[in-house]
Coordinates of C-alpha atoms in Angstrom, one line a residue:
Chain R
M182 CA 0.0 0.0 0.0
R183 CA 1.2 3.5 -0.9
T184 CA 0.5 6.7 1.0
C185 CA 1.4 10.3 0.3
I186 CA 3.6 12.0 2.8
Q187 CA 5.2 15.4 3.2
F188 CA 7.6 17.1 5.5
N189 CA 8.1 20.8 5.9
M190 CA 11.7 22.0 5.9
G191 CA 12.3 25.7 6.2
G192 CA 8.9 26.6 4.7
Q193 CA 9.2 24.2 1.8
W194 CA 7.2 21.1 1.5
L195 CA 9.0 18.0 0.5
R196 CA 6.6 15.4 -0.9
G197 CA 7.1 11.7 -1.1
T198 CA 5.5 8.3 -1.1
C199 CA 5.5 5.8 1.7
H200 CA 5.3 2.1 0.8
E201 CA 4.0 0.5 3.9
P202 CA 5.0 -3.1 4.7
P203 CA 2.2 -5.6 5.4
E204 CA 3.7 -6.4 8.8
T205 CA 5.2 -3.6 10.8
G206 CA 9.0 -3.8 10.4
R207 CA 11.5 -1.4 12.0
V208 CA 13.8 -0.9 9.0
G209 CA 13.3 1.9 6.5
L210 CA 14.7 2.7 3.1
L211 CA 15.0 6.2 1.7
F212 CA 15.2 6.9 -2.0
G213 CA 16.0 10.3 -3.5
N214 CA 15.7 11.5 -7.1
S215 CA 17.7 10.0 -9.9
G216 CA 18.9 13.1 -11.6
W217 CA 16.0 15.5 -12.4
L218 CA 13.5 12.7 -12.8
P219 CA 10.6 12.5 -10.4
R220 CA 10.8 10.1 -7.5
S221 CA 9.3 7.1 -9.3
G222 CA 12.5 7.0 -11.4
R223 CA 13.0 6.1 -15.0
G224 CA 10.5 3.4 -16.1
D225 CA 9.2 3.6 -12.5
L226 CA 12.2 1.6 -11.3
Y227 CA 12.2 3.1 -7.8
A228 CA 8.4 2.7 -7.5
H229 CA 8.5 -1.0 -8.4
L230 CA 11.6 -1.6 -6.3
A231 CA 10.0 0.1 -3.3
D232 CA 6.8 -2.0 -3.7
A233 CA 8.8 -5.2 -3.8
L234 CA 10.9 -4.4 -0.8
A235 CA 7.9 -3.2 1.2
L236 CA 6.3 -6.7 0.5
D237 CA 9.5 -8.1 2.1
G238 CA 8.8 -6.2 5.3
Y239 CA 10.7 -2.9 4.8
W240 CA 9.3 0.6 5.0
A241 CA 10.2 2.2 1.7
F242 CA 10.1 6.0 1.3
R243 CA 10.7 7.9 -2.0
F244 CA 11.1 11.6 -1.8
D245 CA 11.4 14.5 -4.3
M246 CA 14.1 16.9 -3.5
P247 CA 13.4 20.7 -3.7
G248 CA 12.2 21.7 -7.1
L249 CA 11.9 18.2 -8.4
G250 CA 8.8 16.1 -8.8
D251 CA 6.0 17.3 -6.6
S252 CA 8.2 19.1 -4.0
D253 CA 8.2 22.8 -3.6
G254 CA 11.0 24.9 -5.0
D255 CA 12.7 25.3 -8.3
V256 CA 15.4 23.7 -10.3
P257 CA 17.9 25.4 -12.7
T258 CA 17.4 25.4 -16.4
N259 CA 20.8 23.9 -17.1
P260 CA 21.2 20.3 -16.0
A261 CA 24.9 20.9 -15.2
E262 CA 23.9 23.1 -12.3
L263 CA 21.7 20.4 -10.8
F264 CA 24.3 17.7 -11.4
N265 CA 26.9 19.8 -9.8
M266 CA 24.6 20.2 -6.8
F267 CA 24.4 16.4 -6.5
Q268 CA 28.1 16.0 -7.1
M269 CA 29.2 18.6 -4.5
G270 CA 26.9 17.2 -1.9
G271 CA 24.1 19.9 -2.0
H272 CA 21.4 17.4 -1.1
G273 CA 23.5 15.6 1.6
P274 CA 22.2 17.6 4.6
L275 CA 18.6 17.4 3.4
T276 CA 18.8 13.6 2.9
L277 CA 20.2 13.2 6.4
W278 CA 17.5 15.4 7.8
L279 CA 14.8 13.4 6.0
A280 CA 16.3 10.2 7.3
G281 CA 16.1 11.5 10.9
E282 CA 12.6 12.7 10.5
L283 CA 11.4 9.4 9.0
K284 CA 13.1 7.5 11.8
R285 CA 11.4 9.6 14.4
H286 CA 8.0 9.8 12.7
Y287 CA 7.7 6.0 12.0
G288 CA 9.6 4.8 15.0
L289 CA 12.2 3.1 12.9
E290 CA 15.3 1.5 14.4
K291 CA 17.3 1.7 11.2
I292 CA 17.3 3.6 8.0
I293 CA 19.2 2.8 4.8
L294 CA 19.9 5.4 2.3
A295 CA 19.3 4.2 -1.2
G296 CA 19.5 5.7 -4.6
H297 CA 20.5 5.7 -8.3
C298 CA 23.1 8.0 -9.8
G299 CA 22.6 11.5 -8.2
S300 CA 20.8 10.2 -5.1
A301 CA 23.5 7.6 -4.6
T302 CA 26.0 10.5 -4.4
S303 CA 23.7 12.4 -2.0
S304 CA 23.5 9.3 0.2
I305 CA 27.3 9.2 0.6
Y306 CA 27.4 12.8 1.6
A307 CA 24.5 12.3 4.0
A308 CA 26.3 9.3 5.6
L309 CA 29.4 11.4 5.9
L310 CA 27.6 14.1 7.8
D311 CA 25.9 11.6 10.0
N312 CA 27.4 11.7 13.5
G313 CA 24.5 10.4 15.4
G314 CA 24.0 6.9 13.9
A315 CA 21.0 7.9 11.8
V316 CA 22.2 6.0 8.8
S317 CA 22.6 2.2 9.1
G318 CA 23.5 1.2 5.6
L319 CA 23.8 2.3 1.9
M320 CA 22.3 0.9 -1.2
L321 CA 23.9 2.6 -4.1
M322 CA 23.1 2.1 -7.8
E323 CA 25.2 3.4 -10.7
I324 CA 27.1 5.9 -8.7
G325 CA 29.3 8.2 -10.8
F326 CA 32.6 9.7 -9.6
Y327 CA 32.8 12.3 -12.4
A328 CA 32.6 16.1 -11.7
V329 CA 30.7 18.6 -13.7
P330 CA 33.2 20.9 -15.5
R331 CA 33.4 24.2 -13.7
E332 CA 33.2 26.0 -17.1
A333 CA 29.7 24.5 -17.6
L334 CA 28.4 26.4 -14.5
A335 CA 27.2 29.9 -14.4
N336 CA 29.3 30.4 -11.3
P337 CA 32.4 28.2 -11.6
A338 CA 33.3 28.8 -8.0
Q339 CA 30.4 26.5 -7.1
G340 CA 32.1 23.6 -8.8
Q341 CA 34.9 21.4 -7.7
P342 CA 37.7 23.5 -6.1
V343 CA 41.0 23.2 -8.2
S344 CA 44.4 24.8 -8.3
P345 CA 44.9 27.8 -10.6
L346 CA 47.1 25.7 -12.9
R347 CA 44.5 23.0 -13.1
E348 CA 41.8 25.6 -13.7
R349 CA 43.6 26.8 -16.8
F350 CA 44.1 23.2 -18.0
D351 CA 40.4 22.5 -17.4
R352 CA 39.4 25.6 -19.4
V353 CA 41.3 24.3 -22.4
R354 CA 39.9 20.8 -21.9
F355 CA 36.4 22.1 -21.7
L356 CA 36.7 24.1 -24.9
A357 CA 38.2 21.0 -26.6
R358 CA 35.3 18.9 -25.3
R359 CA 32.7 21.3 -26.6
M360 CA 34.4 21.3 -30.0
A361 CA 34.5 17.5 -30.0
L362 CA 30.8 17.3 -29.1
H363 CA 29.4 19.9 -31.4
A364 CA 31.7 20.7 -34.4
P365 CA 31.3 19.1 -37.8
G366 CA 33.1 15.8 -38.0
R367 CA 32.6 15.4 -34.2
N368 CA 33.1 11.6 -34.2
V369 CA 36.7 12.0 -35.3
L370 CA 37.2 15.0 -32.9
R371 CA 35.6 13.0 -30.1
A372 CA 38.1 10.1 -30.6
I373 CA 41.0 12.6 -30.7
Y374 CA 39.7 14.3 -27.6
R375 CA 39.5 11.0 -25.7
R376 CA 42.9 9.9 -26.8
S377 CA 44.5 13.2 -25.9
L378 CA 42.8 13.1 -22.5
R379 CA 44.2 9.6 -21.8
A380 CA 47.6 10.7 -23.1
T381 CA 47.6 13.7 -20.7
E382 CA 46.7 11.5 -17.8
W383 CA 49.5 9.1 -18.7
L384 CA 52.0 11.9 -19.1
L385 CA 51.1 13.6 -15.8
K386 CA 51.1 10.1 -14.2
M387 CA 47.6 10.8 -12.9
D388 CA 46.0 7.8 -11.2
L389 CA 42.5 9.2 -11.7
P390 CA 40.8 10.7 -14.7
V391 CA 41.1 14.5 -14.9
N392 CA 37.4 15.0 -14.5
T393 CA 37.2 12.9 -11.3
N394 CA 35.1 14.3 -8.5
T395 CA 37.8 14.3 -5.8
K396 CA 35.5 15.6 -3.2
L397 CA 33.3 12.6 -3.6
I398 CA 36.2 10.2 -3.6
D399 CA 37.3 11.7 -0.3
A400 CA 33.8 11.5 1.1
W401 CA 33.5 7.9 -0.1
R402 CA 36.8 6.9 1.7
R403 CA 35.7 8.5 4.9
V404 CA 32.3 6.9 4.8
M405 CA 33.8 3.5 4.1
D406 CA 35.8 3.9 7.3
K407 CA 32.6 4.0 9.2
N408 CA 32.1 0.3 8.1
L409 CA 28.4 0.7 7.1
P410 CA 27.0 -2.3 5.3
T411 CA 26.9 -1.1 1.7
L412 CA 25.5 -2.6 -1.5
I413 CA 26.8 -1.2 -4.8
I414 CA 25.0 -2.1 -8.1
M415 CA 26.7 -1.1 -11.3
A416 CA 25.7 -1.8 -14.9
R417 CA 28.0 -3.1 -17.7
H418 CA 27.0 -3.3 -21.3
P419 CA 29.3 -4.7 -24.0
S420 CA 28.8 -1.8 -26.3
A421 CA 29.5 0.8 -23.6
K422 CA 32.9 2.6 -24.0
P423 CA 35.3 1.4 -21.3
M424 CA 35.5 4.1 -18.7
F425 CA 37.7 4.3 -15.6
D426 CA 37.1 1.6 -13.2
F427 CA 36.5 3.5 -9.9
M428 CA 35.3 0.3 -8.1
S429 CA 38.8 -1.3 -8.6
Y430 CA 40.6 2.0 -7.8
L431 CA 38.7 2.3 -4.5
K432 CA 39.3 -1.4 -3.8
V433 CA 35.6 -2.0 -3.5
P434 CA 35.7 -5.8 -4.2
Q435 CA 38.3 -6.3 -1.4
R436 CA 36.6 -4.4 1.3
S437 CA 34.6 -6.3 3.8
G438 CA 31.1 -4.9 4.4
I439 CA 30.7 -3.9 0.8
T440 CA 28.7 -6.1 -1.5
S441 CA 29.3 -5.3 -5.2
V442 CA 27.0 -6.5 -7.9
T443 CA 27.7 -5.9 -11.6
I444 CA 24.7 -6.4 -13.9
E445 CA 25.8 -7.4 -17.4
G446 CA 23.9 -6.3 -20.5
T447 CA 22.1 -3.3 -19.0
T448 CA 22.8 0.4 -19.0
H449 CA 22.9 3.3 -16.6
S450 CA 19.1 3.3 -16.2
L451 CA 19.1 -0.3 -15.2
L452 CA 16.1 -0.9 -17.4
E453 CA 17.6 -2.7 -20.4
G454 CA 17.9 -6.4 -20.3
N455 CA 17.3 -7.9 -16.9
G456 CA 18.6 -4.8 -15.1
A457 CA 15.5 -4.0 -13.1
E458 CA 14.9 -7.6 -12.0
V459 CA 18.5 -8.2 -10.9
T460 CA 18.4 -4.9 -9.1
R461 CA 15.3 -6.1 -7.2
T462 CA 16.7 -9.5 -6.3
S463 CA 20.1 -8.1 -5.3
C464 CA 18.6 -5.5 -3.0
A465 CA 16.2 -8.1 -1.4
R466 CA 19.1 -10.6 -0.8
W467 CA 21.4 -7.9 0.6
L468 CA 18.7 -6.6 2.9
C469 CA 17.8 -10.0 4.1
K470 CA 21.4 -10.7 4.9
H471 CA 22.3 -7.5 6.7
F472 CA 19.0 -6.2 7.9
P473 CA 16.8 -9.3 8.4
I474 CA 13.2 -8.5 9.3
H475 CA 12.4 -11.9 10.8
V476 CA 15.2 -13.0 13.1
Chain J
M244 CA -3.3 34.9 -2.2
I245 CA -2.6 31.4 -1.0
N246 CA 1.1 30.7 -0.4
D247 CA 2.1 28.6 -3.4
L248 CA 4.3 26.5 -1.2
Q249 CA 1.3 25.2 0.7
S250 CA -1.3 25.0 -2.1
I251 CA -0.7 21.5 -3.4
D252 CA -2.8 18.5 -2.2
A253 CA -1.3 15.2 -3.3
R254 CA -3.4 12.1 -2.5
Y255 CA -4.6 8.7 -3.6
L256 CA -8.0 7.9 -4.9
D257 CA -9.3 4.4 -4.5
H258 CA -10.2 3.5 -8.1
Q259 CA -11.2 0.1 -9.4
G260 CA -9.1 -1.8 -6.9
E261 CA -6.0 0.4 -7.5
Q262 CA -4.6 3.6 -6.1
L263 CA -4.9 6.5 -8.4
Y264 CA -2.4 9.3 -7.6
V265 CA -3.7 12.9 -8.0
V266 CA -2.1 16.2 -7.3
L267 CA -4.4 19.2 -6.9
H268 CA -3.0 22.7 -7.4
N269 CA -5.4 24.8 -5.3
A270 CA -6.3 28.3 -6.4
E271 CA -7.8 30.9 -4.2
N272 CA -11.3 32.0 -5.5
P273 CA -10.9 29.8 -8.6
V274 CA -12.9 30.7 -11.8
A275 CA -12.2 27.5 -13.7
Q276 CA -10.7 24.0 -13.2
V277 CA -8.4 22.1 -15.5
L278 CA -7.8 18.4 -15.7
M279 CA -4.3 17.9 -16.9
A280 CA -3.8 14.6 -18.7
G281 CA -0.1 13.9 -19.0
P282 CA 1.9 12.4 -21.8
F283 CA 2.5 8.7 -22.5
P284 CA 4.1 7.0 -19.5
S285 CA 7.6 6.7 -21.0
E286 CA 7.6 10.5 -21.6
R287 CA 6.3 11.4 -18.2
T288 CA 9.6 11.5 -16.4
F289 CA 11.1 14.0 -18.9
S290 CA 8.3 16.4 -19.1
Y291 CA 7.5 16.4 -15.3
V292 CA 9.2 19.6 -14.3
P293 CA 7.6 22.0 -16.8
W294 CA 4.2 20.1 -16.4
V295 CA 4.3 20.7 -12.6
R296 CA 5.2 24.4 -13.2
W297 CA 2.3 24.8 -15.5
G298 CA -0.1 23.4 -12.8
R299 CA 1.4 25.8 -10.3
Y300 CA 1.2 28.7 -12.8
L301 CA -2.5 28.0 -13.4
A302 CA -3.3 27.8 -9.6
R303 CA -1.6 31.1 -8.9
R304 CA -3.8 32.8 -11.5
G305 CA -7.2 31.5 -10.3
V306 CA -7.4 28.2 -12.1
Q307 CA -7.7 25.0 -10.1
A308 CA -5.5 22.3 -11.8
L309 CA -5.4 18.6 -11.2
R310 CA -2.6 16.4 -12.4
F311 CA -2.7 12.6 -12.1
D312 CA -0.8 9.5 -13.0
Y313 CA -2.5 6.9 -15.2
R314 CA -2.9 3.5 -13.5
G315 CA 0.2 1.4 -13.9
C316 CA 2.4 4.4 -14.1
G317 CA 4.4 6.8 -11.9
E318 CA 2.8 7.0 -8.4
S319 CA -0.4 5.2 -9.3
T320 CA -0.5 1.5 -8.7
G321 CA -1.4 -1.3 -11.1
A322 CA 0.4 -3.5 -13.6
F323 CA 1.2 -1.5 -16.7
E324 CA 0.7 -4.5 -19.0
K325 CA -2.9 -4.8 -17.8
Q326 CA -3.8 -1.2 -18.6
S327 CA -5.9 0.0 -21.6
L328 CA -6.8 3.3 -23.2
A329 CA -10.4 2.8 -22.1
G330 CA -9.2 2.2 -18.6
W331 CA -7.2 5.4 -18.6
I332 CA -10.2 7.3 -19.7
E333 CA -12.0 5.8 -16.7
D334 CA -9.1 7.2 -14.6
M335 CA -9.8 10.7 -16.1
K336 CA -13.5 10.3 -15.2
A337 CA -12.5 9.5 -11.6
C338 CA -10.3 12.6 -11.5
I339 CA -13.1 14.8 -12.8
E340 CA -15.4 13.5 -10.1
F341 CA -12.8 14.3 -7.5
L342 CA -12.1 17.7 -9.0
Q343 CA -15.8 18.6 -9.2
S344 CA -16.3 17.5 -5.6
Q345 CA -13.6 20.0 -4.5
T346 CA -14.9 23.0 -6.5
P347 CA -18.4 22.2 -7.7
G348 CA -20.0 24.3 -10.4
L349 CA -16.8 25.6 -12.0
P350 CA -16.3 25.3 -15.7
L351 CA -14.1 22.3 -16.6
V352 CA -11.3 22.5 -19.2
L353 CA -10.0 19.1 -20.4
H354 CA -6.3 19.6 -21.2
G355 CA -4.0 17.0 -22.6
L356 CA -0.3 16.9 -23.4
G357 CA 0.8 14.5 -26.2
F358 CA -0.9 11.2 -25.6
G359 CA -3.0 12.8 -22.9
G360 CA -4.6 14.9 -25.6
L361 CA -5.8 11.9 -27.4
L362 CA -7.7 10.7 -24.3
A363 CA -8.9 14.2 -23.4
A364 CA -10.3 14.7 -26.9
K365 CA -12.1 11.3 -26.7
L366 CA -13.7 12.3 -23.4
F367 CA -14.7 15.7 -24.8
S368 CA -16.3 14.1 -27.8
Q369 CA -18.5 12.2 -25.3
G370 CA -19.8 15.4 -23.9
T371 CA -17.6 15.9 -20.9
G372 CA -16.0 19.3 -20.2
D373 CA -16.7 22.9 -21.1
A374 CA -13.6 23.4 -23.2
L375 CA -10.7 21.4 -24.6
L376 CA -7.0 22.3 -24.9
L377 CA -4.7 20.0 -26.7
W378 CA -0.9 20.3 -26.8
S379 CA 0.7 18.2 -29.6
P380 CA -1.7 15.3 -29.5
P381 CA -0.8 12.3 -31.8
N382 CA -3.1 11.5 -34.6
S383 CA -4.0 8.1 -33.1
G384 CA -3.2 5.7 -30.3
R385 CA -1.2 3.8 -32.8
E386 CA 1.0 6.8 -33.5
A387 CA 1.6 7.4 -29.8
L388 CA 2.7 3.8 -29.2
R389 CA 4.7 3.8 -32.4
A390 CA 6.6 6.9 -31.3
A391 CA 7.3 5.3 -27.9
L392 CA 8.7 2.2 -29.6
M393 CA 10.7 4.3 -32.0
R394 CA 12.5 5.7 -29.0
R395 CA 13.2 2.1 -27.9
L396 CA 14.7 1.4 -31.3
A397 CA 16.8 4.6 -31.0
I398 CA 18.2 3.4 -27.7
D399 CA 19.0 0.1 -29.3
M400 CA 21.0 1.9 -31.9
G401 CA 23.2 3.3 -29.2
L402 CA 23.5 -0.1 -27.4
F403 CA 24.0 -2.7 -30.1
P404 CA 26.1 -2.8 -33.3
A405 CA 24.3 -3.1 -36.6
G406 CA 23.2 -6.6 -37.2
K407 CA 22.9 -7.4 -33.5
R408 CA 20.1 -5.1 -32.7
K409 CA 16.4 -5.7 -33.1
S410 CA 14.5 -4.2 -35.9
W411 CA 10.9 -2.9 -35.9
K412 CA 9.8 -6.3 -37.3
D413 CA 11.6 -8.1 -34.5
Y414 CA 9.8 -6.1 -31.9
M415 CA 6.5 -6.7 -33.6
T416 CA 7.2 -10.5 -33.7
E417 CA 8.1 -10.3 -30.0
L418 CA 4.8 -8.6 -29.3
E419 CA 2.9 -11.3 -31.2
Q420 CA 4.8 -14.1 -29.5
T421 CA 5.2 -12.9 -25.9
G422 CA 2.3 -10.6 -25.7
T423 CA 4.3 -7.5 -24.5
V424 CA 7.0 -5.3 -25.7
D425 CA 9.1 -3.3 -23.3
V426 CA 9.2 0.5 -23.9
E427 CA 11.5 2.2 -21.4
G428 CA 10.5 -0.1 -18.6
Y429 CA 6.8 -0.2 -19.5
P430 CA 5.6 -3.5 -20.9
C431 CA 3.1 -2.5 -23.7
S432 CA 0.7 -5.3 -24.2
Q433 CA -0.6 -6.6 -27.5
A434 CA -4.1 -5.6 -26.3
L435 CA -3.0 -2.0 -25.8
W436 CA -1.3 -2.0 -29.2
K437 CA -4.5 -3.3 -30.9
E438 CA -6.6 -0.8 -29.0
G439 CA -4.3 2.0 -30.1
N440 CA -4.8 1.0 -33.7
L441 CA -8.5 1.7 -33.3
F442 CA -8.1 4.9 -31.4
P443 CA -8.0 8.0 -33.6
L444 CA -7.7 11.5 -32.4
V445 CA -11.3 12.8 -32.3
T446 CA -11.1 16.5 -33.0
P447 CA -14.4 18.3 -32.5
P448 CA -16.6 18.8 -35.5
Q449 CA -17.3 22.3 -36.9
S450 CA -20.7 22.3 -35.3
E451 CA -19.1 22.0 -31.8
W452 CA -20.1 25.1 -29.8
R453 CA -17.8 24.5 -26.9
P454 CA -14.4 26.2 -27.3
W455 CA -11.4 24.0 -28.2
K456 CA -7.9 24.6 -29.3
L457 CA -5.0 22.4 -30.6
I458 CA -1.5 23.7 -30.4
S459 CA 1.5 21.9 -31.9
L460 CA 4.4 22.6 -29.6
D461 CA 7.8 23.2 -31.2
K462 CA 11.3 22.7 -30.0
S463 CA 11.1 25.8 -27.8
A464 CA 8.9 23.8 -25.5
E465 CA 11.3 20.9 -25.6
P466 CA 10.9 19.2 -22.3
L467 CA 7.2 19.1 -22.8
V468 CA 7.4 17.6 -26.2
G469 CA 8.0 13.9 -26.6
G470 CA 10.8 12.8 -28.9
L471 CA 12.6 16.1 -29.0
G472 CA 14.6 16.3 -25.9
Q473 CA 15.7 14.9 -22.7
W474 CA 15.1 11.2 -23.5
R475 CA 18.2 11.3 -25.6
T476 CA 20.3 12.3 -22.6
A477 CA 19.4 9.0 -20.9
N478 CA 20.9 7.1 -23.8
P479 CA 24.4 5.7 -23.8
D480 CA 26.9 8.3 -24.8
G481 CA 24.2 10.9 -25.0
V482 CA 25.1 14.6 -25.4
N483 CA 23.2 16.5 -22.8
E484 CA 24.9 19.9 -22.8
D485 CA 22.1 21.6 -24.7
V486 CA 19.2 20.0 -22.8
R487 CA 17.2 22.3 -20.6
I488 CA 15.4 20.9 -17.5
N489 CA 13.4 23.9 -16.6
P490 CA 13.3 26.4 -19.4
D491 CA 11.3 29.6 -19.3
L492 CA 8.0 28.7 -20.8
S493 CA 6.1 31.7 -19.5
S494 CA 5.0 33.0 -22.9
L495 CA 3.4 29.6 -23.7
Y496 CA 1.8 29.5 -20.2
A497 CA 0.5 33.1 -20.5
E498 CA -1.0 32.5 -24.0
N499 CA -2.8 29.3 -22.9
L500 CA -4.0 30.8 -19.6
Q501 CA -5.5 33.6 -21.5
W502 CA -7.3 31.1 -23.7
I503 CA -8.5 29.1 -20.7
M504 CA -9.9 32.2 -19.1
K505 CA -11.6 33.3 -22.3
A506 CA -13.1 29.9 -22.8
A507 CA -14.2 29.3 -19.2
L508 CA -15.4 32.8 -18.2
P509 CA -18.7 32.8 -20.1
V510 CA -19.6 29.4 -18.5
Y511 CA -18.5 30.7 -15.1
C512 CA -20.7 33.8 -15.5
V513 CA -23.7 31.7 -16.5
E514 CA -23.2 29.3 -13.6
K515 CA -23.0 32.1 -11.2

């Protein structure tokens, strides 16, 4: 059963949906928006996932962040501004506040922050800010560690802080990227751009791609030191261009407490192939193992 | 004036064994009410921000507006593969009943975006509503479903190399054999497809005395228009730098509000 819920934060109403379990459990899941999509997610992935997990006995809550979905507020015209807000942790405090409110309001013992893409990022920042044990676990889908280029923002100062030298380098890189994406013959330019980027990284002996969100990497490391049970779901499609493997870099497979699932044959949205089904079963199994309802 | 931050009422209506999600944008001293029928489910996520803003815009200017999710989609419950166009028209009727219970006696404008226009026009042809406002409706249910599946094919082009991806014919065969075809996470059933084939856009005849208007939205209204915009950003290797999430559509909104007022006010005065 679904019910509409809302919380007022600083005069703004945040609206969401509660998926009530048939039997009263004491563990809740909180999902935020995937990018600028409403809280049901693309292809209603979140809504179906929350329905399924509620049937397993978990309270599932899906919320729209300010300006998204049915919540009050506004969002910028340019998606880069919104992505940057996710990437720099703009929704972290709000996510943590919501987790606390839900725990209090529903008398929950534990709450797990869950999300796809942008809300996975917000979940990490929220867990980092959590000093009172409000967050008990993380369920992260398709988390991205790339930063929005500062040059794409109206106010570059709101982007990732970088050194003056790096700032100049990034400006050149951004112009080259725009050319590669928009100029005639862009496929050739794109290939040249990618290769020159890899060459720069190699020449400068960089262990991470130049557009890595270092703030998020740092937050991730500090959150992992808290030893929260964490599930990571990533997509892999044979046609997708190989990107930097952040999971290996962050030694995710070797860390105890982290369960890593890679879904073959699906894409970022987790809708293609059996992505949605594997996501559901992976979340259910992981929850059953780490947060059993019936002990 | 009601504080816009507190003027939204989101709730579920019990409807034919499912929960129908409705969002009412309350207006102070409203002079008209609008039922907003949204686009095809696979378009819903991308047009949501400007669609919500349009609802807020109307409410702030004296027009009660009701948005809803079709059964089997978004916040409403139900299995998508079991839904039908006729069933979604029933959803609209339930919404109208709710809307009229909130503000009885106000003139009712049926308003549809894309696929929603198709359903709104059908309902209008059956005598419901005092005015009809259509934004880029497809010519038929078949065209709406076709457009949705075309986007599925476009995604496949990004995913699979030539020769390894499904063609239109393959999808049609799959539909025949398995009974459904997946469009962006929504399993479209054979029954829905067949129903779509027999579901033309019913534009009012010349003898229609109730006001109605059809607008074809162009690229300037990109997030509202299916097939033009944001769906491509969700595709592999998509270029999303020129996509706008929340563009300034105030001139579109103002023009349509003016039309709604003009269409509804004579009815409002007679009712009063």
